[in-house]
Structure formats: C-alpha cells, structure tokens
mmCIF file of C-alpha atoms in Angstrom:
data_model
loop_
_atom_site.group_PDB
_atom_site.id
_atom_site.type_symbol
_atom_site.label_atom_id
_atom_site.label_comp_id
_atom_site.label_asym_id
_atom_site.label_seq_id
_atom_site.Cartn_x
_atom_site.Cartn_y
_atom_site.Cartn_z
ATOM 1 C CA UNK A 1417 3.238 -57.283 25.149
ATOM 2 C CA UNK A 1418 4.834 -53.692 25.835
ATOM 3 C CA UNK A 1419 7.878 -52.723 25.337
ATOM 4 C CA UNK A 1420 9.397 -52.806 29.078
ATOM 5 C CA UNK A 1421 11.439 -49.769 28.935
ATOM 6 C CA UNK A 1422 8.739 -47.460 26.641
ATOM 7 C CA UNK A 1423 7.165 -45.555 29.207
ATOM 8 C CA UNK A 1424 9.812 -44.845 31.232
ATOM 9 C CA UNK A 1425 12.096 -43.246 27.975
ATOM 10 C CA UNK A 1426 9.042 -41.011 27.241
ATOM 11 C CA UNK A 1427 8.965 -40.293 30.835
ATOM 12 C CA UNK A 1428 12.490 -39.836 30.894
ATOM 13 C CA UNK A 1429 12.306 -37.341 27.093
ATOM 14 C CA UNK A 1430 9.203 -35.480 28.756
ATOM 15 C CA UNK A 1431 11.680 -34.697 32.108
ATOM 16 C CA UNK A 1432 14.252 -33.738 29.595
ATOM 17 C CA UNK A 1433 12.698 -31.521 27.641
ATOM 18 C CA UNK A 1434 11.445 -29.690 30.935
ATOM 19 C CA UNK A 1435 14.544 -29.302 32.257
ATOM 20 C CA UNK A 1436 16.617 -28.334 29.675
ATOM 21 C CA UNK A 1437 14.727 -25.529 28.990
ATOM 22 C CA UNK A 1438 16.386 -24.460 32.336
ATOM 23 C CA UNK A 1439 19.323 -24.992 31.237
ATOM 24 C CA UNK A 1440 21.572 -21.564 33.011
ATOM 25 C CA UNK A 1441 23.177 -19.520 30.250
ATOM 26 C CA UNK A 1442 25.604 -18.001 33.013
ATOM 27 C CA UNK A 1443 29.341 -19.744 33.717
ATOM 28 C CA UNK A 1444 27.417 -20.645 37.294
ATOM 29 C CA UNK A 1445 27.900 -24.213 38.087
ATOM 30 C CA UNK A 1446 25.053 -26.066 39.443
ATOM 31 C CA UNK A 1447 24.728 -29.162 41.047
ATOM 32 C CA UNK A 1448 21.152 -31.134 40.995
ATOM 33 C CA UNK A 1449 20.967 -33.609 43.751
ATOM 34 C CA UNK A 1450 18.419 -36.583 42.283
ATOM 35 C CA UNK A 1451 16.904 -38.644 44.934
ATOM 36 C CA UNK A 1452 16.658 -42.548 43.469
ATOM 37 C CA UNK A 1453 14.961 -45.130 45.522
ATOM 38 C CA UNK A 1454 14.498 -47.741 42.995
ATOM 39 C CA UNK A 1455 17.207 -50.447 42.691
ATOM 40 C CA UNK A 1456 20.225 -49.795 40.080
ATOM 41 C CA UNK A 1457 18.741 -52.708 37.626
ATOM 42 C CA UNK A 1458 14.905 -51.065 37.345
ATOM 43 C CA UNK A 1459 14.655 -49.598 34.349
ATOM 44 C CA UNK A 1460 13.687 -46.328 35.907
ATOM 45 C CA UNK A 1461 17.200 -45.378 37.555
ATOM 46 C CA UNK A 1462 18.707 -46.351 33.900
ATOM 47 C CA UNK A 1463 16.491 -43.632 32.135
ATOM 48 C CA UNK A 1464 17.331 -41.474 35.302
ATOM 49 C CA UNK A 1465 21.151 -41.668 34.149
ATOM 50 C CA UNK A 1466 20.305 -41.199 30.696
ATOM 51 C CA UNK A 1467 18.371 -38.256 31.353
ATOM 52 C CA UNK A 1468 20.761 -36.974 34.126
ATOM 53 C CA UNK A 1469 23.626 -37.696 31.415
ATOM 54 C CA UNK A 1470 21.668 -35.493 28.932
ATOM 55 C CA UNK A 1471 21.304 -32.457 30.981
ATOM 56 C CA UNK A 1472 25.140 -32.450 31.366
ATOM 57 C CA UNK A 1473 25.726 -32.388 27.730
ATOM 58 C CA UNK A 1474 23.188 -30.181 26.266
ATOM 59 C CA UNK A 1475 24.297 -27.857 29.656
ATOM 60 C CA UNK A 1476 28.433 -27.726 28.263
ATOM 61 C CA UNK A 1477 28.998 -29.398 31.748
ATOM 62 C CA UNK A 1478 27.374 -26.405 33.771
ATOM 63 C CA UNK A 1479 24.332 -28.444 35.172
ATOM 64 C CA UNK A 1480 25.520 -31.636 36.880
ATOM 65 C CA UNK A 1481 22.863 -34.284 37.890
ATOM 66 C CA UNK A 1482 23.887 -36.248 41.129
ATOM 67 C CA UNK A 1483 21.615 -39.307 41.401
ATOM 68 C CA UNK A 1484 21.682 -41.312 44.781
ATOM 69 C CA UNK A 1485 22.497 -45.307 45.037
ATOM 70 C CA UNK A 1486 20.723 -45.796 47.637
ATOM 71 C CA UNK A 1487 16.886 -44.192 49.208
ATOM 72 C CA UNK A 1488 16.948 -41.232 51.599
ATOM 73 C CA UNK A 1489 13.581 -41.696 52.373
ATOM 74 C CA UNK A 1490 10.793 -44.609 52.092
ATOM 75 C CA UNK A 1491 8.997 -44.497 48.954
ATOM 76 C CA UNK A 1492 6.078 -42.339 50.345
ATOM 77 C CA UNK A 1493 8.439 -40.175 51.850
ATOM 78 C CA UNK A 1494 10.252 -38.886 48.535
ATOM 79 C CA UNK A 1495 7.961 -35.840 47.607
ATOM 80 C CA UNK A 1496 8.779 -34.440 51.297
ATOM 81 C CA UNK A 1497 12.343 -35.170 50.175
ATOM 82 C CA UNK A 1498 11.493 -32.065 47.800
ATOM 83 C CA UNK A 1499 9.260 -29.941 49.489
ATOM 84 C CA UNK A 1500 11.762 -29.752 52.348
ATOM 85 C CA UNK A 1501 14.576 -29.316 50.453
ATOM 86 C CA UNK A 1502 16.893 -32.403 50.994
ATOM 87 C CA UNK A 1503 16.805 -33.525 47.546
ATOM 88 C CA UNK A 1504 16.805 -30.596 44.380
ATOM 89 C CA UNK A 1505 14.718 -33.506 42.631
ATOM 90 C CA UNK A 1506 12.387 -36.334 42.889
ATOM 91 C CA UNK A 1507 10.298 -39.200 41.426
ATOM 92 C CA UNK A 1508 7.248 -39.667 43.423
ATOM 93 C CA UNK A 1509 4.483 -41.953 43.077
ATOM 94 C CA UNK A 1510 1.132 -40.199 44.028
ATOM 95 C CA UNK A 1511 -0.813 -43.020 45.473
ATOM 96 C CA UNK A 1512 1.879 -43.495 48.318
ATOM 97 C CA UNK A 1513 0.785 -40.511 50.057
ATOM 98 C CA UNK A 1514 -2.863 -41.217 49.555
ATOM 99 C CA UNK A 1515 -5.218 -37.284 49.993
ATOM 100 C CA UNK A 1516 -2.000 -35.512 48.834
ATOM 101 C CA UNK A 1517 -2.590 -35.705 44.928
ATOM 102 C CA UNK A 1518 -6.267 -35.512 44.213
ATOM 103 C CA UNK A 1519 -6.823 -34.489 40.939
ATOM 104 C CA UNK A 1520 -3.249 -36.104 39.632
ATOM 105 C CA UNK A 1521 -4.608 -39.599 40.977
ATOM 106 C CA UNK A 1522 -7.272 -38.981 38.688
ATOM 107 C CA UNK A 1523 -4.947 -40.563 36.166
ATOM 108 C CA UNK A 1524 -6.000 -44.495 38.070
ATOM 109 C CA UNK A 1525 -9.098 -45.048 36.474
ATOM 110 C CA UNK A 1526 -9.642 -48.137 34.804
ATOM 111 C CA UNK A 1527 -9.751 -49.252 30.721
ATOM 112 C CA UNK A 1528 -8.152 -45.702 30.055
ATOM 113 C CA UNK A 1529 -4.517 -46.294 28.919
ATOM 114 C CA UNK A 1530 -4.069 -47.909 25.967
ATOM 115 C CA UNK A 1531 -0.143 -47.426 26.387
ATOM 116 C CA UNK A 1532 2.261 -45.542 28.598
ATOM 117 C CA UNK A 1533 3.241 -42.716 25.761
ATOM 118 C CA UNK A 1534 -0.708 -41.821 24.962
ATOM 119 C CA UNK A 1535 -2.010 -42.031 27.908
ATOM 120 C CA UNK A 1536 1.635 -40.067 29.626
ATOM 121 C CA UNK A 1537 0.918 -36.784 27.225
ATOM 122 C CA UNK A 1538 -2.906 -37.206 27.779
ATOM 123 C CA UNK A 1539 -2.656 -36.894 31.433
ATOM 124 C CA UNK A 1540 0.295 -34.474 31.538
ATOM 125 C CA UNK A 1541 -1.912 -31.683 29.089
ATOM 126 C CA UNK A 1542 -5.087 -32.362 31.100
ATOM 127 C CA UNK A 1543 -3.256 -31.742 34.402
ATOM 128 C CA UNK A 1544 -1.670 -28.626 32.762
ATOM 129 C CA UNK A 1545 -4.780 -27.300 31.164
ATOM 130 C CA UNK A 1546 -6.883 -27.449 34.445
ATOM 131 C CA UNK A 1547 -3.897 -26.063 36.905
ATOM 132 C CA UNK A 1548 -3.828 -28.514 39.268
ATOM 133 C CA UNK A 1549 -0.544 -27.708 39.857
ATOM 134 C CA UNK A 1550 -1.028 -24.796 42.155
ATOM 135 C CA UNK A 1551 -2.824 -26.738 44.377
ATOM 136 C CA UNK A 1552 -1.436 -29.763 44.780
ATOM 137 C CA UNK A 1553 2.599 -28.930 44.305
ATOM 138 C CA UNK A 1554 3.009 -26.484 46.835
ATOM 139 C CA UNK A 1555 6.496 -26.289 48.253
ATOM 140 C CA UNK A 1556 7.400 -28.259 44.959
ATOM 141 C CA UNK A 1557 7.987 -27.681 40.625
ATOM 142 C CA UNK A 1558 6.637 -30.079 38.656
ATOM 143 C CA UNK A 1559 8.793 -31.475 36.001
ATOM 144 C CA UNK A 1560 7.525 -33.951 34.228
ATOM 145 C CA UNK A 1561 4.112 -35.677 34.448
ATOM 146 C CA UNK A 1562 3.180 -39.567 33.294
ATOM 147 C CA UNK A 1563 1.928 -43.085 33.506
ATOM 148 C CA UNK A 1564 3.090 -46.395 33.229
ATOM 149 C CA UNK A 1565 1.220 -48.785 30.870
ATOM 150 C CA UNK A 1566 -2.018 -50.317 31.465
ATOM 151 C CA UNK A 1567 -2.277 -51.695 34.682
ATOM 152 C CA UNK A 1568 -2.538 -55.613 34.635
ATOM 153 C CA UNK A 1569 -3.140 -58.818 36.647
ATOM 154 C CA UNK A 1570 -0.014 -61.169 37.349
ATOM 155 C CA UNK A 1571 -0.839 -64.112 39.742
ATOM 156 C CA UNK A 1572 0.833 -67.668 40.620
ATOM 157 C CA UNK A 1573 -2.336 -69.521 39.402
ATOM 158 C CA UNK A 1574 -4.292 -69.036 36.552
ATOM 159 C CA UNK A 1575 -7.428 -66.500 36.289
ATOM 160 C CA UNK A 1576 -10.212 -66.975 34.292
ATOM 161 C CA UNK A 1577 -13.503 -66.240 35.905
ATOM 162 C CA UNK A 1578 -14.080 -64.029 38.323
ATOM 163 C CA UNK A 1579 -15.137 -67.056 40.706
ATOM 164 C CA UNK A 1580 -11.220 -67.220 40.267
ATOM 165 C CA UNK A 1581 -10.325 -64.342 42.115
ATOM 166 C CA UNK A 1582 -12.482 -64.814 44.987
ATOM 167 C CA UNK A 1583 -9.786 -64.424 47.977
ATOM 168 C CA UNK A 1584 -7.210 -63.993 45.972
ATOM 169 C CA UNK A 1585 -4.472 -61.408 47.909
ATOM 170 C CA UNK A 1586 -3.556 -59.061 45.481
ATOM 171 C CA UNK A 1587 -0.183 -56.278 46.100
ATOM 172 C CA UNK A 1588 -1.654 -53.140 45.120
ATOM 173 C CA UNK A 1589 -1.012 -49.928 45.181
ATOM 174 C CA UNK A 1590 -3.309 -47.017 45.557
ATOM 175 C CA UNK A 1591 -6.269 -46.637 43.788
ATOM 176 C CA UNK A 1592 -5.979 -50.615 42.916
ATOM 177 C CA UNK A 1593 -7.241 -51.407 46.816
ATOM 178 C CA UNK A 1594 -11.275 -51.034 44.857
ATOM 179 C CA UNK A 1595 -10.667 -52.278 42.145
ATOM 180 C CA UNK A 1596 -9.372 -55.422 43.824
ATOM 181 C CA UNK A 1597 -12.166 -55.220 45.976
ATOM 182 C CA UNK A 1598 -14.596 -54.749 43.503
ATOM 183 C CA UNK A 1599 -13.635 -58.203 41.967
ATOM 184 C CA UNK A 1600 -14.160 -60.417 44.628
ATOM 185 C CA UNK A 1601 -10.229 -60.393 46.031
ATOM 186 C CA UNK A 1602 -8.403 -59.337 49.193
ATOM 187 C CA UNK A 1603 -6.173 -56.301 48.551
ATOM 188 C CA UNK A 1604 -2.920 -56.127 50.064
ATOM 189 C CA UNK A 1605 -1.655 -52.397 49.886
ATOM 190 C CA UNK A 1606 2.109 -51.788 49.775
ATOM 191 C CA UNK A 1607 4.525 -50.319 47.443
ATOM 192 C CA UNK A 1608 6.262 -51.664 44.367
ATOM 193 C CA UNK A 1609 9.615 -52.577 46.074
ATOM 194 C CA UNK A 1610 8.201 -55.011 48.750
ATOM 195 C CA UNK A 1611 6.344 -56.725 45.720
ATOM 196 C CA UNK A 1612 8.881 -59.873 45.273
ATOM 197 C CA UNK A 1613 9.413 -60.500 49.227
ATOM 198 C CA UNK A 1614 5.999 -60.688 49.325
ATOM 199 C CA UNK A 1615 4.802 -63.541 46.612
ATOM 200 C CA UNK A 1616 8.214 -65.267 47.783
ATOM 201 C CA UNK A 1617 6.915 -65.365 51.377
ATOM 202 C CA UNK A 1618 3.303 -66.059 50.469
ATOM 203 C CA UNK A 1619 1.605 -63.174 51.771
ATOM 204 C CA UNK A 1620 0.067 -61.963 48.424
ATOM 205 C CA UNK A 1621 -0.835 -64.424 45.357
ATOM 206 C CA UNK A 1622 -1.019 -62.198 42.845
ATOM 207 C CA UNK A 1623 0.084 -58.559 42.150
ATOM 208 C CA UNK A 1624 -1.090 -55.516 39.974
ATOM 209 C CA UNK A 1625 1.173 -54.533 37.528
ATOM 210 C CA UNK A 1626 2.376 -52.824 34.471
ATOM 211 C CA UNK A 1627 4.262 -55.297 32.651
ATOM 212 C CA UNK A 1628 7.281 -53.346 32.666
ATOM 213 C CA UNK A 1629 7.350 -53.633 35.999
ATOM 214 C CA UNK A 1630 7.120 -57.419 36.252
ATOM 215 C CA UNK A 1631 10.622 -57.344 34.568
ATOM 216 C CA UNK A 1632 12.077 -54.469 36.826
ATOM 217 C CA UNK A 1633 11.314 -56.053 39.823
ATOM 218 C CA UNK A 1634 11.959 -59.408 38.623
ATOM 219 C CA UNK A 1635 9.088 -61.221 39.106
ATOM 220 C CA UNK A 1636 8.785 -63.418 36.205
ATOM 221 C CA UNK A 1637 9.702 -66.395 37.907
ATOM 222 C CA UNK A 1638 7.059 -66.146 40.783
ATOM 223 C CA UNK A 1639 3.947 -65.174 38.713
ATOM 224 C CA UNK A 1640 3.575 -67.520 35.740
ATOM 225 C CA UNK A 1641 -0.061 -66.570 34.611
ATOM 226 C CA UNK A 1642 -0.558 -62.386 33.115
ATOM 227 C CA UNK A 1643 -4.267 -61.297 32.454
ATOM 228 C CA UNK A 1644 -4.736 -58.821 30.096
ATOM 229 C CA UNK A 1645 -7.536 -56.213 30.477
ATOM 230 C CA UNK A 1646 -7.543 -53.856 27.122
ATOM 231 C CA UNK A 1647 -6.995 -50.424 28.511
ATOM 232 C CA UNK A 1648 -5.052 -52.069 31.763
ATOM 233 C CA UNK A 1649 -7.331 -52.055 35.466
ATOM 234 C CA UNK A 1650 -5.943 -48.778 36.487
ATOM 235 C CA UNK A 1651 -2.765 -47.142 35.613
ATOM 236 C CA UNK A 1652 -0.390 -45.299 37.915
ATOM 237 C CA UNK A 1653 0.870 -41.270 37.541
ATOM 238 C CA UNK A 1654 4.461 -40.862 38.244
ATOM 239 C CA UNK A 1655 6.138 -37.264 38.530
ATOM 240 C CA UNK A 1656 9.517 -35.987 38.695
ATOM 241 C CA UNK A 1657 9.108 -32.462 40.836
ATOM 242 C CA UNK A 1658 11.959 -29.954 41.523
ATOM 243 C CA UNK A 1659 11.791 -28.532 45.577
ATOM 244 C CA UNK A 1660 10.887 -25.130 45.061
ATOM 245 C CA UNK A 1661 13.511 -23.760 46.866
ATOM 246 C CA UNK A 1662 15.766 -25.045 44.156
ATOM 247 C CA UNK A 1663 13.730 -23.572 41.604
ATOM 248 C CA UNK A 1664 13.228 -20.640 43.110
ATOM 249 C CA UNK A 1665 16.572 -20.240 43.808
ATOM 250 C CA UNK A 1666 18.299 -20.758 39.800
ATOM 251 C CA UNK A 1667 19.134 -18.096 37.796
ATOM 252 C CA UNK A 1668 16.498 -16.160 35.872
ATOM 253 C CA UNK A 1669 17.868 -17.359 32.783
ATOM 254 C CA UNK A 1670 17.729 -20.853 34.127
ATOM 255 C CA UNK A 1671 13.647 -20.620 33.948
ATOM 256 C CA UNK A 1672 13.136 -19.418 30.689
#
C-alpha cells in the first residue's frame, strides 16, 4: 500500500523548489494569496501549509503565503481563480475543465505510474521538454507539475471478474469516464469532494481512486474491497499555477 501523504510532499518539495527560486532579494513585502478548496484534514492543504510555511522562512519573512479555509470557487473553477487574478495561486485539477489541458491530461493513461514521485518528475520533464506550457497556461505560471499514485478501484462489494463490474456506478473523474466504460460499468463523473455523499447516498458503488485519497476523503468505512491494477487504471495531473499577473508583476529579482 502507498504511503498516503508521499505524493503530495513531493508535490509539495517540487512547488517549493519553484518558488523559492523567486524568492525577492529586495526589503519589498509580498503577500501570496493561495486559493484551498480541499477540506483542512486532506492531506493536500497540510503540505499546502508546510510549503506555504517554507517560503516564509527561506524568504526572512518577506514572502507571506495566505492560504484560504474555505473555496472561492468550485473545483473546476480554480484555474480561472488564477488566470483572472483573484487568487496569486492555485491547485487545479486538469480533468475538471475537460478541452482546457490537452497535452497535460496526457498524464491519465493507464498501467503508467508505478508511484506518485516517478511518475510526478516523469510527467513534469516531459511537459517541460515539449513546451506545452505556452499553450495551455496562458493567462497563468506554472509552478509545479505532478500526479497522484496509481489510480485504483475501491467499491462496497467485492471485484473479481470483470462479469463483476457489469453496472457497477463508478465516481470518476476525467479521463476515468472510458476506462470505466471500457470495463463493462456505468461512470458517474464528478469531482473528488462529492465522492463520500455520494457512496453514502447510494448513487455510485464504487469510486476511482488513489489510495491516498481514500484516507483524505475518508472513505474507508464505505468501500471495504480495493483492487489493485500494477501501474494504477489512470492517474491524475495536479498543478499549482501562479496568475500571471502576479508573476508578471514581482520583482525582477523575484524570477531569477
């Protein structure tokens, strides 16, 4: 089983080390604005801290990192959040605004992750090396790049065959509406957050998953059964972008 909190402390050391090569070299005080949408117990808005936490330090108290308790904006709304300037900084997920990310969502296919820090600085170089970037982050600076762990299968019954899966309502996200498909189930698309009301209420019976995120959204209790696929089903690309204006707007020295 993964470590539950691996993939978001590289994701959280690969932000890091973006960012504090910005780090301002002036006596100007800045203050980053960090839009959060995930609740305060995920394991994500803990890094978040940690990382925002870091920046202040290795800064002497000139950056300050301003993380919010509570979501401005619906998950598929944070990258606007960005490119519109609200927010200085965001964590998006790419499939929520499906024919945005393209070539980042490239990251979803399946048996290709063997964990969350491999396949995190895989994607992040071969997203770097091609310049994606340019195209798909306009308005936006992209900070940090990476996955989650493999992508697995966590369901209130027990799945052995794929005879088992046959009309099985699955929460997925993204790229996971074919693959779910593909098996024989019924896809239910909706983000991560509306996960537990969901297999609580009986709408979905099963639900694709990293397992780190079976603990941060505590579903342990409602699916008993987790089928492991080496390489995971699919696997989902995070970022952590900067609105331009922001970065267009620090310091020379703060871009170095």
């Amino acid at each position: 089983m993964l470590n539950i909190n691996k993939g978001y402390i590289l994701s959280g050391a690969v932000a890091i080390g973006t960012i504090m090569a910005s780090i301002p070299t002036s006596a100007q005080e800045i203050t980053l604005k960090f839009a959060n949408w995930l609740p305060s117990v995920h394991h994500w808005t803990k890094t978040a801290r940690a990382f925002a936490d870091s920046i202040e330090q290795a800064s002497g108290g000139k950056i300050k990192v301003s993380i919010d308790k509570g979501p401005l904006a619906k998950p598929p709304g944070q990258f606007d959040l960005a490119v519109n300037g609200v927010r200085d900084m965001i964590m998006h997920v790419a499939a929520y605004t499906p024919g945005r990310f393209v070539f980042y969502r490239m990251a979803e296919v399946p048996f290709a992750t063997k964990n969350s820090e491999t396949g995190s600085v895989g994607f992040a170089k071969w997203y770097a090396k091609h310049g994606f970037e340019k195209e798909e982050f306009k308005g936006a600076k992209l900070m940090a790049a990476f996955v989650h762990g493999p992508g697995l299968l966590h369901s209130k019954k027990e799945i052995k065959t794929l005879e088992d899966l046959k009309g099985v309502k699955i929460r997925v996200g993204g790229g996971g509406v074919l693959i779910a498909k593909s098996l024989g189930a019924v896809p239910v698309a909706m983000s991560a957050p509306k996960a537990h009301e969901s297999l609580q209420r009986g709408t979905t019976d099963a639900a694709f998953f990293p397992y780190e995120a079976v603990h941060g959204f505590k579903l342990s209790k409602l699916v008993k059964f987790h089928l492991e696929i080496p390489g995971g089903l699919y696997t989902t690309p995070f970022m952590v972008a900067m609105s331009g204006k922001t970065w267009n707007g620090l310091p020379s020295d703060a871009k170095r």
